[in-house]
XYZ file of C-alpha atoms in Angstrom:
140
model
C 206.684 58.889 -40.838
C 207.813 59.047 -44.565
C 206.942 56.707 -46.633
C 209.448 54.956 -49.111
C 208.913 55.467 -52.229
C 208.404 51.888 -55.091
C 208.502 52.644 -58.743
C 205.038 50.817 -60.215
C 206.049 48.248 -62.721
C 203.657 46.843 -65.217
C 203.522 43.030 -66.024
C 201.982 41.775 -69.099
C 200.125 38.454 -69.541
C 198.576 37.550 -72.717
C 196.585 34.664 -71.019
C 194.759 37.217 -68.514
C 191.658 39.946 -69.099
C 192.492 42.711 -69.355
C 193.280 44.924 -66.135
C 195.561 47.053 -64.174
C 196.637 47.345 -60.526
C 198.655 50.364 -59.883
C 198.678 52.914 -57.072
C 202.442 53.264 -55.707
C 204.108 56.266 -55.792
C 201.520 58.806 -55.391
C 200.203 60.558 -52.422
C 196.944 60.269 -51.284
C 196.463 56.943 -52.881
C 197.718 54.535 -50.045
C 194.079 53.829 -48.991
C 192.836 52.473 -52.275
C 193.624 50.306 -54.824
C 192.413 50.543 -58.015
C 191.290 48.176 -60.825
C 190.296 49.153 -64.368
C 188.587 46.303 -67.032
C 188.351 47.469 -70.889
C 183.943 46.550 -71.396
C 183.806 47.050 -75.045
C 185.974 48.329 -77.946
C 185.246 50.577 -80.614
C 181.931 49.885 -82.963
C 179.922 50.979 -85.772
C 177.708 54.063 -84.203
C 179.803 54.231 -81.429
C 183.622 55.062 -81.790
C 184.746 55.163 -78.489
C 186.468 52.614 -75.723
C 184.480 52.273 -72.462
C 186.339 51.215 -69.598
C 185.247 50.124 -65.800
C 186.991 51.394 -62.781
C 186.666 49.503 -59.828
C 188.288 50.066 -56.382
C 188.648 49.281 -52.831
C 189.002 51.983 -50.097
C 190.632 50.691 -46.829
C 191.346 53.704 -45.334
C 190.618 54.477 -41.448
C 188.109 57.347 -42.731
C 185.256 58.173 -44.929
C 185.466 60.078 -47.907
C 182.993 61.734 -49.715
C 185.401 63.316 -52.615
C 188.141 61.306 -54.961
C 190.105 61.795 -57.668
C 191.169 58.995 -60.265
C 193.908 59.499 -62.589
C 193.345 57.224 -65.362
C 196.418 56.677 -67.987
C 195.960 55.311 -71.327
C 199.437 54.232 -73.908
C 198.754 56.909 -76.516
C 196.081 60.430 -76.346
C 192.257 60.270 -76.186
C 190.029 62.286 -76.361
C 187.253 61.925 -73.290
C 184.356 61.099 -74.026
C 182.106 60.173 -70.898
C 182.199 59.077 -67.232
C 179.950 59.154 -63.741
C 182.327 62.102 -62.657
C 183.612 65.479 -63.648
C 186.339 65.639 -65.538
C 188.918 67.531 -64.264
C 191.479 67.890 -66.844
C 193.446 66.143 -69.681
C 191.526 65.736 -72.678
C 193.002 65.247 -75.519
C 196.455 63.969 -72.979
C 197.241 59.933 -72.492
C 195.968 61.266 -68.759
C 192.976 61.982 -67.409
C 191.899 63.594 -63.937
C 188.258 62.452 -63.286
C 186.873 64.198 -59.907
C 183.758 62.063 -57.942
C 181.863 63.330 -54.873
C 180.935 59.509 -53.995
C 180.290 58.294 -49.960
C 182.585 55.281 -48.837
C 182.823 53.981 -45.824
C 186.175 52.930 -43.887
C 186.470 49.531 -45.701
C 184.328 49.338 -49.015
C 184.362 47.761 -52.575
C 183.210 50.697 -54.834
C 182.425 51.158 -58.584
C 183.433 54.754 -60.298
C 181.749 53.302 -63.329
C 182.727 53.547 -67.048
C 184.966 56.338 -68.296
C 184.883 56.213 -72.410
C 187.500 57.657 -74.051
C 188.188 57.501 -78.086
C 192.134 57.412 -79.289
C 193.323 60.766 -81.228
C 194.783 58.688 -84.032
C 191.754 56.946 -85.728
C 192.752 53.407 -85.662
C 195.131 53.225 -82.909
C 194.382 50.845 -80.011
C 193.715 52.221 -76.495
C 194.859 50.259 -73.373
C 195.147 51.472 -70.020
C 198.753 51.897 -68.190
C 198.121 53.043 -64.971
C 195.319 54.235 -62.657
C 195.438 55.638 -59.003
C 192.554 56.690 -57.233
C 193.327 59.710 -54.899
C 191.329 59.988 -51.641
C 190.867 63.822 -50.689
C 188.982 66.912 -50.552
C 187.029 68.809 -47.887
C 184.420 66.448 -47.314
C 187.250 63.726 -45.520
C 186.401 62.641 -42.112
C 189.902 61.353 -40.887
């Protein structure tokens, strides 16, 4: 059965924390959703943004291997997060790769990705992030 496909829209509200809920549009991501909160901004010592990304997996399966693709509004450069980073530093993307166990139906925490804007100055904010269940390790 294909799936149709919804164009992810972004709302902004100025009276909210910040966070983002995106995951239409790409495959693999239709059993989690993803949530991403900004923890701190840039400081003196420590020149980087760290963000937290949260998610819930409601798939019919465990997975042991996903994939979040965390987009920012302008490049970074990747600093540090719980997983391997796949690719995109130095890109307003990044592809961070986690080997983490959740079961069928299960809050999880990929914990903090830090990232540090190209243009010294320029705010970071987060525009999208999808968290891709796959890999070899899926029990379906």
């Amino acid at each position: 059965m294909m799936k149709k496909y919804e164009k992810p829209t972004a709302l902004v509200n100025n009276d909210l924390a910040e966070g983002v809920y995106m995951a239409s549009g790409v495959a693999g991501s239709d059993c989690y959703t993803a949530d991403v909160i900004r923890e701190s901004e840039p400081a003196v010592g420590k020149p980087y943004y760290t963000f937290r990304v949260k998610s819930a997996h409601s798939g019919d399966h465990i997975t042991d291997q996903e994939v979040v693709i965390i987009s920012f509004n302008t490049p970074v450069k990747y600093h540090n997060s719980e997983g391997s980073l796949l690719e995109g530093d130095n890109t307003t993307t990044l592809r961070i790769g986690y080997g983490r166990h959740f079961n069928q139906s299960e809050s999880n925490q990929f914990g903090i990705v830090e990232v540090q804007p190209l243009q010294e100055g320029q705010p970071v904010s987060v525009v999208s992030c999808v968290v891709l269940c796959g890999g070899a390790g899926d029990i379906h």
